[in-house]
Structure formats: structure tokens, C-alpha cells
Amino acid sequence: MIIGRDLTDENKYLNNTIKKIRELLDSYGVSSKEQDKEIINHRKFLWDNRNELDEIEINENCGQVALNEQLHAKKISRIRTLEKQLSNPYFSRLDFREDGEEAESFYIGLSTVENEDNFDIFVFDWRSPVANMFYDFEVGPAYYDAPVRRVEGHIDFTRQYNIKNGEIVFMHNSNESLCDEALTSMLSGNATDKMKNIVASIQKEQNDIIRSDDSKILFIQGAAGSGKTSIALHRSAYLLYKHRKNLSADNILIFSPNEVFAEYISDVLPELGESNIRQTTFEIYSKRFLPSNYLYENKNDHLDYIYSNHTDLNAFKLRVKSMEYKNTLEFMEDLNKFVFDIPKLITNVTPIIIEGEQIISKKSVENTIFERFKDIPYLNRIEVVKQSLFSQVENKYLSSKDNSHFDYVEDKKTFYDFCKAQVNAQVDAMIKTLDSVDIYKLLWSNIEKYTNMDLNSTKELTLNYLNNNEVKFEDITPIIYIRSSLEGFRSYGNMKHVLIDEAQDYSPLFYKIIKRSFPNASLTIMGDLNQRIDKHSNVKNRNSITNIFNDVKTVVLTKSYRSTGNITNFTKDILDTHEPIEAVDRLGDNPTIHIVNDNLEERISTKIKEMTDKGYKSIAIICKNKENSKKLYSSLNELNENINLIISDKCEFKIGINIISSYIAKGLEFDGVILADGESYLSIEDKHLFYTTCTRALHELHIYTNSSLENILPKDSSLYTVVND
């Protein structure tokens, strides 16, 4: 059915759609309450009759309760999405005329709104095949891929809406996938404490990635503000929609850079009508592999160490050298050589002796442990070895032993049990250690055996830390690799899709682990080499990731949507970019450089007030490290109320004014950014961090410094304004 295009017709259609959403909410609400009561009653029945039901009945009832709870959760999610659509039912319309048919008007929104009686669709889900035309085609020839065939035709008309509180604020006709006016309006909004969905502003190149289904491994290299993370989350929502029969949120896992960021993105999928997918961080993931009796350096403390002022530069340089070696392909090769030797290094082979008599020779034991079952991971091998050796004891000792002295069968069984216990105990005694950190010490104690490089200083440094029960961040991944090799790489078979954000922050060895731990999963890996802030312990180039996998599809996003054109043009000239960066056509003020020699806190406080008076809701004061952040917070908090300090994963990101360490700010965005210690970034080593912090700003960027920043600023001085405060 074609809908009229004037405002009266549009308002009529909008009101009818809102009416239908209310009807759906009423029906879902009633059924949801009934379902909730049913679940409660079913649980009560199970509890009240727990003694009368047999195991099969209990399992059947528990299974039914679990199914009902799953259906109930989906219904609640559906209700929440519809409630959101009450205010804004849809964001676009296209009139499509299939070849040989009359034109139809298709309205596109967060989710489908359907008349369940006659199957008339008021709103199409943004992930539907029909909706794909909105993102991919202009007015003219177009098509969409229905489940059974490709439907070809012609788009006669497109329109975009800004609907708030059930009223049309503006609508705009356009021959483009998203008109500049609409896009600028969306991008000009204020930042919030949570990442929001971008369904109304998805661009063609972003849509192609979201709906990409032709490669198992997708690598997204995207400029700061290009929407990498949003694209990945929307891609997850699309996959859940397209493959809903055999894919659920439990089958998807995302590696977030830190817990602050994990919380920041936690609303996106629920907004899209999907359950939140599982999230983890490297720190959380690593805990399952690491012995508990050591002090582990987390990622934020590691970065803080790198970007802090060092009184002992020699010690710092030694550790930097250590970090860099442990991030090389050479180290991966050396580690693999060592892993091959681990069984012999941690096993002190002895013969099997029963009642003072040697039953199995040392050579036979060696053959059983190291040769016969060598294809079984060592930890899994131990039990098999025990069984094999006991079988050998049976054949060589027990079967030939005169059994006449056993008065009772029980005596014979007791003796057999004794022999088995002896074998088990003697095998256990052969194992020197299964502590993965202790085993890692063996690598460094014998590092000369595995490399021709002179690593004496790295060896000494590493062993000093380990012997003091300290495990530095750069040593965690190789320890995980050792543990995984010992027990066999865990195959998380239920995970069908894994997303890795901030890909440049991980080592090549990490990707080796991911490849072997998730063999059946497709991967979406997103990152920006220009934001490689951990310059000693992560990938150096794209090939460090892509060469580890097969069949990698690489996509490069060069357009930045986050910041104004003024900020983007400033930041892209800070460094020699790996990829070209294109600024969105949204003008603002130039970034400002404030030369301040005293009263820094008062001047920053004044700038905060200026920005809040403009209506900015989210302002970040970014300091290079934890020490600088805490120091500024201590003085600035006296001048401004409700300032929030974020210096670790345990801190909460709030809307308002946040003082935040540079490495935690990565991935977040703010209306205005104040870089409080510009003089801390003068080293050439800090340029990636300087770029990353500056790209957090949506509308305004102000850099405060007590010295000249000429060496790190863009050569084109027209891109910024210097203010002598």
C-alpha cells in the first residue's frame, strides 16, 4: 500500500502505528504477567513435590521451567523495544515498486511492528532484507534478497524522520542513503553515559560490513570515530536476526578492552531488541588459566607504568626491551620449542616398584609417558598413563602371582587396590610441578637452549619478578599459552561468533590462543593501528593479526563521524596515518592550545563552566596517567562539585564531568575534552596516545600545557588556535 507524502498523511500513519504498538504492549503485558505467574507456580510445584517426583520427572519439569523462562525473557525484551518505539516508531521510509507490481511504502525502525491478525506490517525491522535497500540504494533501480528469491524493482521515493515523543520533529526527502541534514543533526547531539544504537544513521559502507556473511574472519581497520564498535555490535544483532533458529546471544562473545568500556556499550543490543551478549576482558579471561598464588599486573597498571615518569630510566629501558622481545614472532617460535620439551622438564621418571620389587623399568615408564601417548596433552595424559602402567603391573606382576595365599576374594581386591594406589602415587610423585608460572620460570632458566639471542638482561629481569611472585602483564599471555598447551586448548564449541575490540592492543600470541580455542567460531576483529597506545606489547601492523588466520576479509573505514571536521582535520595531522582519514562535513571551532604557567585548576574550571553553559552533558578532563589524574582531581574537586574520577576498571563512568586516565578513555566519547597535561606528550613515543586522547571529543577540544607543543602539533597552524592564558 502506498502512503500519501504530505504531513497530514504522515501524521495519520504515525498515529496508527503508535496505536498498534500500544495494542501490542497491552497484549504482551497481559501474557507476560500470566507467563510470570506460570513460572512461579511451576517452581513452587517442583519444590513442594520434590520428594514425590523421580529423577526423570524432575528433569522434565526443570527443562520446561527453563524453556518458559527463556520465552519470558524474550517477551520482556520485546516489550522494552516496543516501549522505546512508542516515542520513535521508525526513522525512514522508502516507496518501492517491484517489477510488474504497484508501489508499496515501507517504514523502517528498530523492530517489526505487525498486525498479528492480518499480518500487515506497520514497521519493518532495520535488519530485514527490505530495509537493506534504505542503506544501499538511492532513488532508482534497486533490489532486495528475500528468503526464496531476489526481488528487483525501483525505489520511487525515500524520506527520513526525526520523531520524538510520538511527534514528527522534521522529515526530509533525500536521494541519498542518509541526507546530510539528518546525519548532521544526529551527530550534533550530546554524548551520553552509554553507547547508543546507530540504526538511523548507518552508512552504506557500514551496512556492507554489518551484513557481511562471506568470510569467517572479518578484520575492520577503522579510523577513530568511524563506528567500528557500533558496527560490530549491530553486526551481532544482524546475525542474531538472520540466524535466529540456530544462534542466540549465548553463542556470541565479545572481548572488551576494559570493564569501563564493557559497561559503556552494554545498552546497545537491548536497544535493538536482543539480549546482551557475553562480555569478557583479557584480565577476566586469563584468570581461569593462572594459578592464584601470584600478584598479576593488570592491563591498566601496565599502561600506567609505561606512561608514568620514571626515576630509574635504566630499569625502565630493560623492561621495555623485555616487553618488545616477548611480543615478537621469534619469541613465539622459542616458546613453541619450549612447549615441546615441557613434559620431560617437569617429569622425574622412576621405575614402578611394588613391595620393594621393580615391576616396570624406568625405560618402559619413559616410553609410556613420552612416546606412547605423546599426542595427548600432558595434563590429560596423566590419567591415561596411570591406567596403562597399572595394566602393565597386572600383566607382569598380579596375573603371575600365586593367589593361593588369598583367603578371601576381598583380600585379593584389597591387594589389587593397593597396587593401583601405588602406581597412582608413584606417577604423581614423578611430576615436579603443574604450576604454569613455575614452568614459565623453567623457560627463562634455560632460555639459551631455545634462542641464539643475547637475552641475559631479560632473563634476569623476568626471573627476579617471578621469584618475587610477581607476574608482569607481558608474561601473562605466554603463561596462558603454556597452560593451554599442557591441558589442550579449550574448545569453546558453543561460541559461534567472537568479537575482539581494540584489536591492536593484543599480542600475536593472543590471536594464536584465540584461533585454537575457538576453532568453530567466526570472528569480527576491529581496531585502529593509529591508536596503538601499548607500543611495546601489541601488534605492530595488520599482518601480525591477519597472517595468523586463514580466509581473512579486511575492510578499511576511513571516514570519521564522531568529531567535528575541525577536530578530525587537527587529529589526523598529528601523526603519519596508516590509512587516510576523511572528516565528516560538520563544522565547529578549532581545537585550542592553552599555554598556562599557573592556576591551571582555575582555568580548567572556567572552561568547564563555559562548556556546561553551552549545554554539554559529558565533559572529560583527560590526564596522561593515574598520578596526574589523582593530583588534578584533588585540587579541581574543590572548585567543582560532582566531578567523577576514573583511574581503574572499578570506577564507574558517569554522565557529567569525568577526570579520566588517557588509556581508559580510549573507546569512549565526550561532548568536550580537556587535555590537562599536554606537556606530557612531547616524546615521539607518545604520539599515538596523544592522537587517541584528542579523538575522544565530539564538539570541542582544549589542550592545556605549560610548555610549547610545536613538535607534536600539526604543521598547518590554521588547524588550531593558540591561547596565552
CSV table of C-alpha atoms in Angstrom, one decimal, residues 194-556:
chain,number,residue,atom,x,y,z
A,194,LYS,CA,26.1,4.7,27.3
A,195,MET,CA,26.8,4.0,23.6
A,196,LYS,CA,23.5,4.2,21.6
A,197,ASN,CA,22.4,2.3,18.6
A,198,ILE,CA,23.1,3.9,15.1
A,199,VAL,CA,20.3,2.2,13.1
A,200,ALA,CA,19.1,5.6,11.8
A,201,SER,CA,22.5,6.8,10.6
A,202,ILE,CA,24.2,3.6,9.3
A,203,GLN,CA,26.1,4.5,6.1
A,204,LYS,CA,26.4,2.2,3.1
A,205,GLU,CA,30.0,1.2,3.8
A,206,GLN,CA,29.0,0.4,7.4
A,207,ASN,CA,25.9,-1.5,6.3
A,208,ASP,CA,28.0,-3.7,4.0
A,209,ILE,CA,30.1,-4.7,7.0
A,210,ILE,CA,27.1,-5.3,9.2
A,211,ARG,CA,25.5,-7.7,6.7
A,212,SER,CA,28.8,-9.3,5.5
A,213,ASP,CA,28.4,-13.0,5.5
A,214,ASP,CA,31.0,-14.2,3.1
A,215,SER,CA,34.1,-14.7,5.3
A,216,LYS,CA,34.7,-16.5,8.6
A,217,ILE,CA,37.2,-13.9,9.7
A,218,LEU,CA,36.4,-10.2,9.3
A,219,PHE,CA,39.0,-7.6,10.2
A,220,ILE,CA,37.9,-4.0,10.4
A,221,GLN,CA,40.5,-1.3,10.4
A,222,GLY,CA,38.7,1.9,11.2
A,223,ALA,CA,39.7,5.5,11.9
A,224,ALA,CA,38.9,6.9,15.3
A,225,GLY,CA,35.2,7.7,15.3
A,226,SER,CA,34.4,5.6,12.2
A,227,GLY,CA,32.0,3.5,14.2
A,228,LYS,CA,34.0,0.2,14.5
A,229,THR,CA,32.5,-0.9,17.8
A,230,SER,CA,28.9,0.2,16.8
A,231,ILE,CA,29.3,-1.7,13.6
A,232,ALA,CA,30.4,-4.9,15.3
A,233,LEU,CA,27.5,-4.7,17.8
A,234,HIS,CA,25.0,-4.1,15.1
A,235,ARG,CA,26.6,-6.9,13.1
A,236,SER,CA,25.9,-9.2,16.1
A,237,ALA,CA,22.3,-8.0,16.2
A,238,TYR,CA,22.0,-8.7,12.5
A,239,LEU,CA,23.5,-12.2,12.8
A,240,LEU,CA,21.1,-12.9,15.7
A,241,TYR,CA,18.2,-11.8,13.5
A,242,LYS,CA,19.3,-13.7,10.3
A,243,HIS,CA,20.3,-16.9,12.0
A,244,ARG,CA,17.8,-16.8,14.9
A,245,LYS,CA,16.9,-20.5,14.5
A,246,ASN,CA,20.4,-21.7,15.4
A,247,LEU,CA,22.1,-18.6,17.0
A,248,SER,CA,21.4,-17.0,20.4
A,249,ALA,CA,23.2,-14.3,22.5
A,250,ASP,CA,24.8,-17.1,24.5
A,251,ASN,CA,26.7,-18.1,21.3
A,252,ILE,CA,28.4,-14.8,21.0
A,253,LEU,CA,31.3,-13.4,23.0
A,254,ILE,CA,33.0,-10.0,22.9
A,255,PHE,CA,36.4,-9.1,24.2
A,256,SER,CA,36.2,-5.6,25.6
A,257,PRO,CA,39.4,-3.5,26.4
A,258,ASN,CA,38.3,-2.9,30.0
A,259,GLU,CA,35.2,-3.1,32.2
A,260,VAL,CA,34.5,0.6,32.0
A,261,PHE,CA,34.1,0.2,28.2
A,262,ALA,CA,32.1,-3.0,28.6
A,263,GLU,CA,29.6,-1.2,30.7
A,264,TYR,CA,29.6,1.7,28.2
A,265,ILE,CA,28.4,-0.5,25.4
A,266,SER,CA,26.0,-2.6,27.4
A,267,ASP,CA,22.8,-0.9,26.3
A,268,VAL,CA,23.3,-1.3,22.5
A,269,LEU,CA,21.9,-4.8,22.0
A,270,PRO,CA,19.0,-4.4,24.4
A,271,GLU,CA,18.0,-1.2,22.5
A,272,LEU,CA,18.0,-3.4,19.3
A,273,GLY,CA,15.7,-5.9,20.9
A,274,GLU,CA,18.4,-8.5,21.6
A,275,SER,CA,19.7,-10.0,24.8
A,276,ASN,CA,23.2,-8.8,25.8
A,277,ILE,CA,25.9,-11.0,24.5
A,278,ARG,CA,28.6,-12.3,26.8
A,279,GLN,CA,31.4,-9.9,27.5
A,280,THR,CA,34.8,-10.5,28.9
A,281,THR,CA,38.1,-8.7,29.2
A,282,PHE,CA,41.6,-10.1,28.8
A,283,GLU,CA,42.0,-9.9,32.6
A,284,ILE,CA,38.8,-11.9,33.3
A,285,TYR,CA,39.5,-14.4,30.5
A,286,SER,CA,43.1,-15.0,31.8
A,287,LYS,CA,42.1,-15.8,35.4
A,288,ARG,CA,40.9,-19.3,34.5
A,289,PHE,CA,44.4,-20.2,33.3
A,290,LEU,CA,46.5,-18.7,36.1
A,291,PRO,CA,47.5,-20.0,39.5
A,292,SER,CA,46.1,-17.9,42.3
A,293,ASN,CA,49.2,-17.5,44.4
A,294,TYR,CA,50.9,-14.7,42.4
A,295,LEU,CA,50.4,-11.0,42.0
A,296,TYR,CA,49.4,-10.2,38.4
A,297,GLU,CA,49.8,-6.9,36.8
A,298,ASN,CA,46.6,-5.8,35.0
A,299,LYS,CA,46.5,-4.0,31.7
A,300,ASN,CA,45.7,-0.6,33.2
A,301,ASP,CA,48.6,-0.8,35.7
A,302,HIS,CA,50.8,-1.9,32.8
A,303,LEU,CA,49.9,1.1,30.7
A,304,ASP,CA,50.2,3.4,33.7
A,305,TYR,CA,53.7,2.1,34.2
A,306,ILE,CA,54.6,2.8,30.6
A,307,TYR,CA,53.2,6.4,30.7
A,308,SER,CA,54.4,7.4,34.2
A,309,ASN,CA,57.5,9.4,35.0
A,310,HIS,CA,60.5,7.1,35.7
A,311,THR,CA,63.3,8.0,38.1
A,312,ASP,CA,65.3,4.9,37.1
A,313,LEU,CA,65.4,5.1,33.3
A,314,ASN,CA,67.8,2.1,33.0
A,315,ALA,CA,65.4,-0.1,34.8
A,316,PHE,CA,62.6,1.2,32.5
A,317,LYS,CA,64.6,0.5,29.4
A,318,LEU,CA,65.4,-3.0,30.5
A,319,ARG,CA,61.7,-3.8,30.9
A,320,VAL,CA,60.8,-2.1,27.6
A,321,LYS,CA,63.4,-4.4,26.0
A,322,SER,CA,61.8,-7.4,27.7
A,323,MET,CA,58.3,-6.3,26.6
A,324,GLU,CA,59.3,-5.9,23.0
A,325,TYR,CA,61.0,-9.3,22.7
A,326,LYS,CA,58.0,-11.1,24.3
A,327,ASN,CA,55.8,-9.6,21.6
A,328,THR,CA,57.9,-10.9,18.6
A,329,LEU,CA,57.3,-13.8,16.3
A,330,GLU,CA,60.8,-15.0,17.4
A,331,PHE,CA,59.6,-15.4,20.9
A,332,MET,CA,56.5,-17.3,19.7
A,333,GLU,CA,58.9,-19.8,17.9
A,334,ASP,CA,61.1,-20.1,21.0
A,335,LEU,CA,58.0,-20.7,23.2
A,336,ASN,CA,56.8,-23.4,20.9
A,337,LYS,CA,60.2,-25.2,21.1
A,338,PHE,CA,60.0,-25.0,24.9
A,339,VAL,CA,56.4,-26.3,25.0
A,340,PHE,CA,57.5,-29.4,23.1
A,341,ASP,CA,60.1,-30.0,25.9
A,342,ILE,CA,57.8,-29.4,28.9
A,343,PRO,CA,56.7,-33.0,29.6
A,344,LYS,CA,60.4,-34.1,30.0
A,345,LEU,CA,61.3,-31.0,32.0
A,346,ILE,CA,58.6,-31.4,34.6
A,347,THR,CA,58.7,-35.2,34.9
A,348,ASN,CA,61.3,-37.1,37.0
A,349,VAL,CA,60.8,-40.6,35.7
A,350,THR,CA,61.4,-43.5,38.1
A,351,PRO,CA,60.6,-47.2,37.8
A,352,ILE,CA,57.4,-48.6,39.3
A,353,ILE,CA,58.1,-50.5,42.4
A,354,ILE,CA,55.6,-52.7,44.4
A,355,GLU,CA,56.6,-54.1,47.8
A,356,GLY,CA,60.3,-53.5,47.1
A,357,GLU,CA,60.2,-55.2,43.7
A,358,GLN,CA,60.7,-53.3,40.4
A,359,ILE,CA,57.8,-54.2,38.2
A,360,ILE,CA,58.2,-51.7,35.4
A,361,SER,CA,61.6,-50.3,34.3
A,362,LYS,CA,62.4,-46.7,34.1
A,363,LYS,CA,62.7,-47.0,30.3
A,364,SER,CA,59.3,-48.6,30.0
A,365,VAL,CA,57.8,-45.8,32.1
A,366,GLU,CA,59.5,-43.2,29.9
A,367,ASN,CA,58.2,-44.8,26.8
A,368,THR,CA,54.6,-44.8,28.3
A,369,ILE,CA,54.7,-41.2,29.3
A,370,PHE,CA,56.7,-39.6,26.4
A,371,GLU,CA,56.1,-41.7,23.4
A,372,ARG,CA,53.0,-43.9,23.6
A,373,PHE,CA,50.6,-41.1,24.5
A,374,LYS,CA,52.6,-38.1,23.2
A,375,ASP,CA,49.6,-36.9,21.1
A,376,ILE,CA,47.5,-36.4,24.2
A,377,PRO,CA,48.0,-33.1,26.1
A,378,TYR,CA,50.2,-33.7,29.2
A,379,LEU,CA,47.5,-33.0,31.8
A,380,ASN,CA,45.0,-35.2,30.1
A,381,ARG,CA,47.7,-37.8,29.5
A,382,ILE,CA,48.4,-38.4,33.2
A,383,GLU,CA,45.3,-40.4,33.9
A,384,VAL,CA,45.8,-42.5,30.8
A,385,VAL,CA,49.4,-43.1,31.8
A,386,LYS,CA,48.3,-44.3,35.2
A,387,GLN,CA,45.8,-46.7,33.7
A,388,SER,CA,48.4,-48.0,31.2
A,389,LEU,CA,51.0,-48.6,33.9
A,390,PHE,CA,48.6,-50.4,36.1
A,391,SER,CA,47.6,-52.7,33.2
A,392,GLN,CA,51.3,-53.4,32.8
A,393,VAL,CA,51.5,-54.2,36.6
A,394,GLU,CA,48.6,-56.5,36.2
A,395,ASN,CA,50.2,-58.4,33.3
A,396,LYS,CA,53.7,-58.6,34.8
A,397,TYR,CA,53.0,-59.0,38.5
A,398,LEU,CA,49.5,-59.6,39.6
A,399,SER,CA,48.5,-62.2,37.0
A,400,SER,CA,51.6,-64.3,37.6
A,401,LYS,CA,51.5,-64.0,41.4
A,402,ASP,CA,50.5,-67.1,43.4
A,403,ASN,CA,47.0,-66.3,44.5
A,404,SER,CA,46.6,-69.3,46.9
A,405,HIS,CA,47.5,-67.2,49.9
A,406,PHE,CA,44.4,-65.0,49.5
A,407,ASP,CA,41.9,-66.5,51.9
A,408,TYR,CA,39.1,-64.3,50.6
A,409,VAL,CA,38.2,-62.6,47.3
A,410,GLU,CA,38.1,-59.3,49.3
A,411,ASP,CA,41.8,-59.8,50.2
A,412,LYS,CA,42.7,-60.1,46.6
A,413,LYS,CA,40.7,-57.0,45.7
A,414,THR,CA,42.3,-55.1,48.5
A,415,PHE,CA,45.7,-56.0,47.2
A,416,TYR,CA,44.8,-55.0,43.7
A,417,ASP,CA,43.5,-51.7,45.0
A,418,PHE,CA,46.8,-51.3,46.9
A,419,CYS,CA,48.8,-51.8,43.7
A,420,LYS,CA,46.7,-49.4,41.8
A,421,ALA,CA,47.1,-46.8,44.6
A,422,GLN,CA,50.9,-47.4,44.5
A,423,VAL,CA,51.0,-46.8,40.7
A,424,ASN,CA,48.9,-43.6,41.0
A,425,ALA,CA,51.0,-42.3,43.9
A,426,GLN,CA,54.3,-43.0,42.1
A,427,VAL,CA,53.2,-41.3,38.9
A,428,ASP,CA,52.1,-38.3,40.9
A,429,ALA,CA,55.5,-38.2,42.6
A,430,MET,CA,57.2,-38.1,39.2
A,431,ILE,CA,55.6,-34.8,38.4
A,432,LYS,CA,57.7,-31.9,39.6
A,433,THR,CA,55.2,-29.2,39.1
A,434,LEU,CA,52.0,-28.3,37.2
A,435,ASP,CA,52.1,-24.7,38.2
A,436,SER,CA,52.2,-22.8,34.9
A,437,VAL,CA,54.2,-19.9,36.4
A,438,ASP,CA,56.8,-22.4,37.7
A,439,ILE,CA,57.0,-23.9,34.3
A,440,TYR,CA,57.4,-20.5,32.7
A,441,LYS,CA,60.4,-20.0,35.1
A,442,LEU,CA,61.9,-23.1,33.5
A,443,LEU,CA,61.8,-21.4,30.1
A,444,TRP,CA,63.7,-18.4,31.3
A,445,SER,CA,66.2,-20.5,33.4
A,446,ASN,CA,67.0,-22.4,30.2
A,447,ILE,CA,66.3,-19.6,27.6
A,448,GLU,CA,69.8,-20.1,26.0
A,449,LYS,CA,68.7,-23.5,24.8
A,450,TYR,CA,65.8,-22.0,22.7
A,451,THR,CA,67.4,-18.9,21.1
A,452,ASN,CA,70.7,-17.6,19.9
A,453,MET,CA,69.8,-14.1,21.0
A,454,ASP,CA,71.6,-12.5,24.0
A,455,LEU,CA,68.7,-12.3,26.5
A,456,ASN,CA,70.7,-12.2,29.7
A,457,SER,CA,69.2,-8.9,30.9
A,458,THR,CA,65.7,-10.0,30.0
A,459,LYS,CA,66.3,-13.4,31.7
A,460,GLU,CA,67.5,-11.8,34.9
A,461,LEU,CA,64.7,-9.2,35.0
A,462,THR,CA,61.9,-11.8,34.3
A,463,LEU,CA,63.2,-14.3,36.9
A,464,ASN,CA,63.6,-11.6,39.5
A,465,TYR,CA,59.9,-10.7,39.1
A,466,LEU,CA,58.7,-14.3,39.0
A,467,ASN,CA,60.8,-15.4,42.0
A,468,ASN,CA,59.2,-12.5,43.9
A,469,ASN,CA,55.8,-13.9,42.9
A,470,GLU,CA,55.1,-11.0,40.5
A,471,VAL,CA,53.8,-11.7,37.1
A,472,LYS,CA,54.0,-8.7,34.7
A,473,PHE,CA,51.4,-8.1,32.1
A,474,GLU,CA,53.7,-9.1,29.1
A,475,ASP,CA,54.2,-12.5,30.7
A,476,ILE,CA,50.6,-13.4,31.2
A,477,THR,CA,49.8,-14.4,27.6
A,478,PRO,CA,52.8,-16.8,27.3
A,479,ILE,CA,51.8,-18.4,30.7
A,480,ILE,CA,48.3,-18.9,29.3
A,481,TYR,CA,49.8,-20.4,26.2
A,482,ILE,CA,51.8,-22.8,28.3
A,483,ARG,CA,48.8,-23.8,30.4
A,484,SER,CA,46.7,-24.3,27.3
A,485,SER,CA,49.4,-26.5,25.7
A,486,LEU,CA,49.5,-28.6,28.9
A,487,GLU,CA,45.8,-29.2,29.1
A,488,GLY,CA,44.9,-28.9,25.5
A,489,PHE,CA,43.5,-25.7,24.1
A,490,ARG,CA,40.0,-25.4,25.4
A,491,SER,CA,37.5,-25.6,22.6
A,492,TYR,CA,34.6,-23.3,23.3
A,493,GLY,CA,32.3,-25.2,20.9
A,494,ASN,CA,29.2,-23.3,21.9
A,495,MET,CA,30.7,-20.0,20.8
A,496,LYS,CA,29.8,-19.4,17.2
A,497,HIS,CA,30.9,-15.8,16.9
A,498,VAL,CA,33.6,-13.9,18.7
A,499,LEU,CA,34.2,-10.1,18.6
A,500,ILE,CA,37.5,-8.6,19.5
A,501,ASP,CA,37.6,-4.9,20.1
A,502,GLU,CA,40.7,-2.7,20.1
A,503,ALA,CA,42.5,-5.4,18.2
A,504,GLN,CA,45.8,-3.5,18.2
A,505,ASP,CA,46.1,-3.9,22.0
A,506,TYR,CA,46.7,-7.6,21.9
A,507,SER,CA,49.8,-9.6,21.1
A,508,PRO,CA,50.1,-12.0,18.1
A,509,LEU,CA,50.4,-14.8,20.7
A,510,PHE,CA,46.9,-13.9,22.0
A,511,TYR,CA,45.5,-14.4,18.5
A,512,LYS,CA,47.2,-17.8,18.3
A,513,ILE,CA,45.3,-18.8,21.5
A,514,ILE,CA,42.0,-17.4,20.1
A,515,LYS,CA,42.4,-19.4,16.9
A,516,ARG,CA,42.9,-22.7,18.7
A,517,SER,CA,40.4,-22.0,21.5
A,518,PHE,CA,37.5,-21.0,19.2
A,519,PRO,CA,38.1,-23.2,16.1
A,520,ASN,CA,34.4,-23.2,15.0
A,521,ALA,CA,33.6,-19.6,15.6
A,522,SER,CA,33.5,-16.8,13.1
A,523,LEU,CA,35.5,-13.7,14.2
A,524,THR,CA,34.9,-10.0,13.9
A,525,ILE,CA,38.1,-8.2,14.8
A,526,MET,CA,38.1,-4.4,14.9
A,527,GLY,CA,40.9,-2.0,15.6
A,528,ASP,CA,42.9,1.1,14.7
A,529,LEU,CA,46.6,0.9,14.3
A,530,ASN,CA,46.8,4.7,14.8
A,531,GLN,CA,45.5,4.0,18.4
A,532,ARG,CA,48.3,1.6,19.2
A,533,ILE,CA,48.9,3.0,22.6
A,534,ASP,CA,50.7,0.0,24.1
A,535,LYS,CA,53.7,0.5,21.9
A,536,HIS,CA,55.8,-2.3,23.4
A,537,SER,CA,53.3,-5.2,23.9
A,538,ASN,CA,50.9,-5.3,21.0
A,539,VAL,CA,50.7,-5.9,17.2
A,540,LYS,CA,52.9,-3.7,15.1
A,541,ASN,CA,50.9,-4.0,11.9
A,542,ARG,CA,47.8,-5.5,10.4
A,543,ASN,CA,49.7,-8.6,9.1
A,544,SER,CA,50.5,-9.5,12.7
A,545,ILE,CA,46.9,-10.4,13.0
A,546,THR,CA,45.7,-11.4,9.6
A,547,ASN,CA,48.7,-13.8,8.9
A,548,ILE,CA,47.6,-15.9,11.9
A,549,PHE,CA,44.2,-16.7,10.4
A,550,ASN,CA,43.0,-18.1,7.0
A,551,ASP,CA,40.4,-16.5,4.8
A,552,VAL,CA,40.5,-13.1,6.3
A,553,LYS,CA,38.4,-10.3,4.8
A,554,THR,CA,39.8,-6.9,5.5
A,555,VAL,CA,37.7,-3.8,5.5
A,556,VAL,CA,39.1,-0.2,5.9
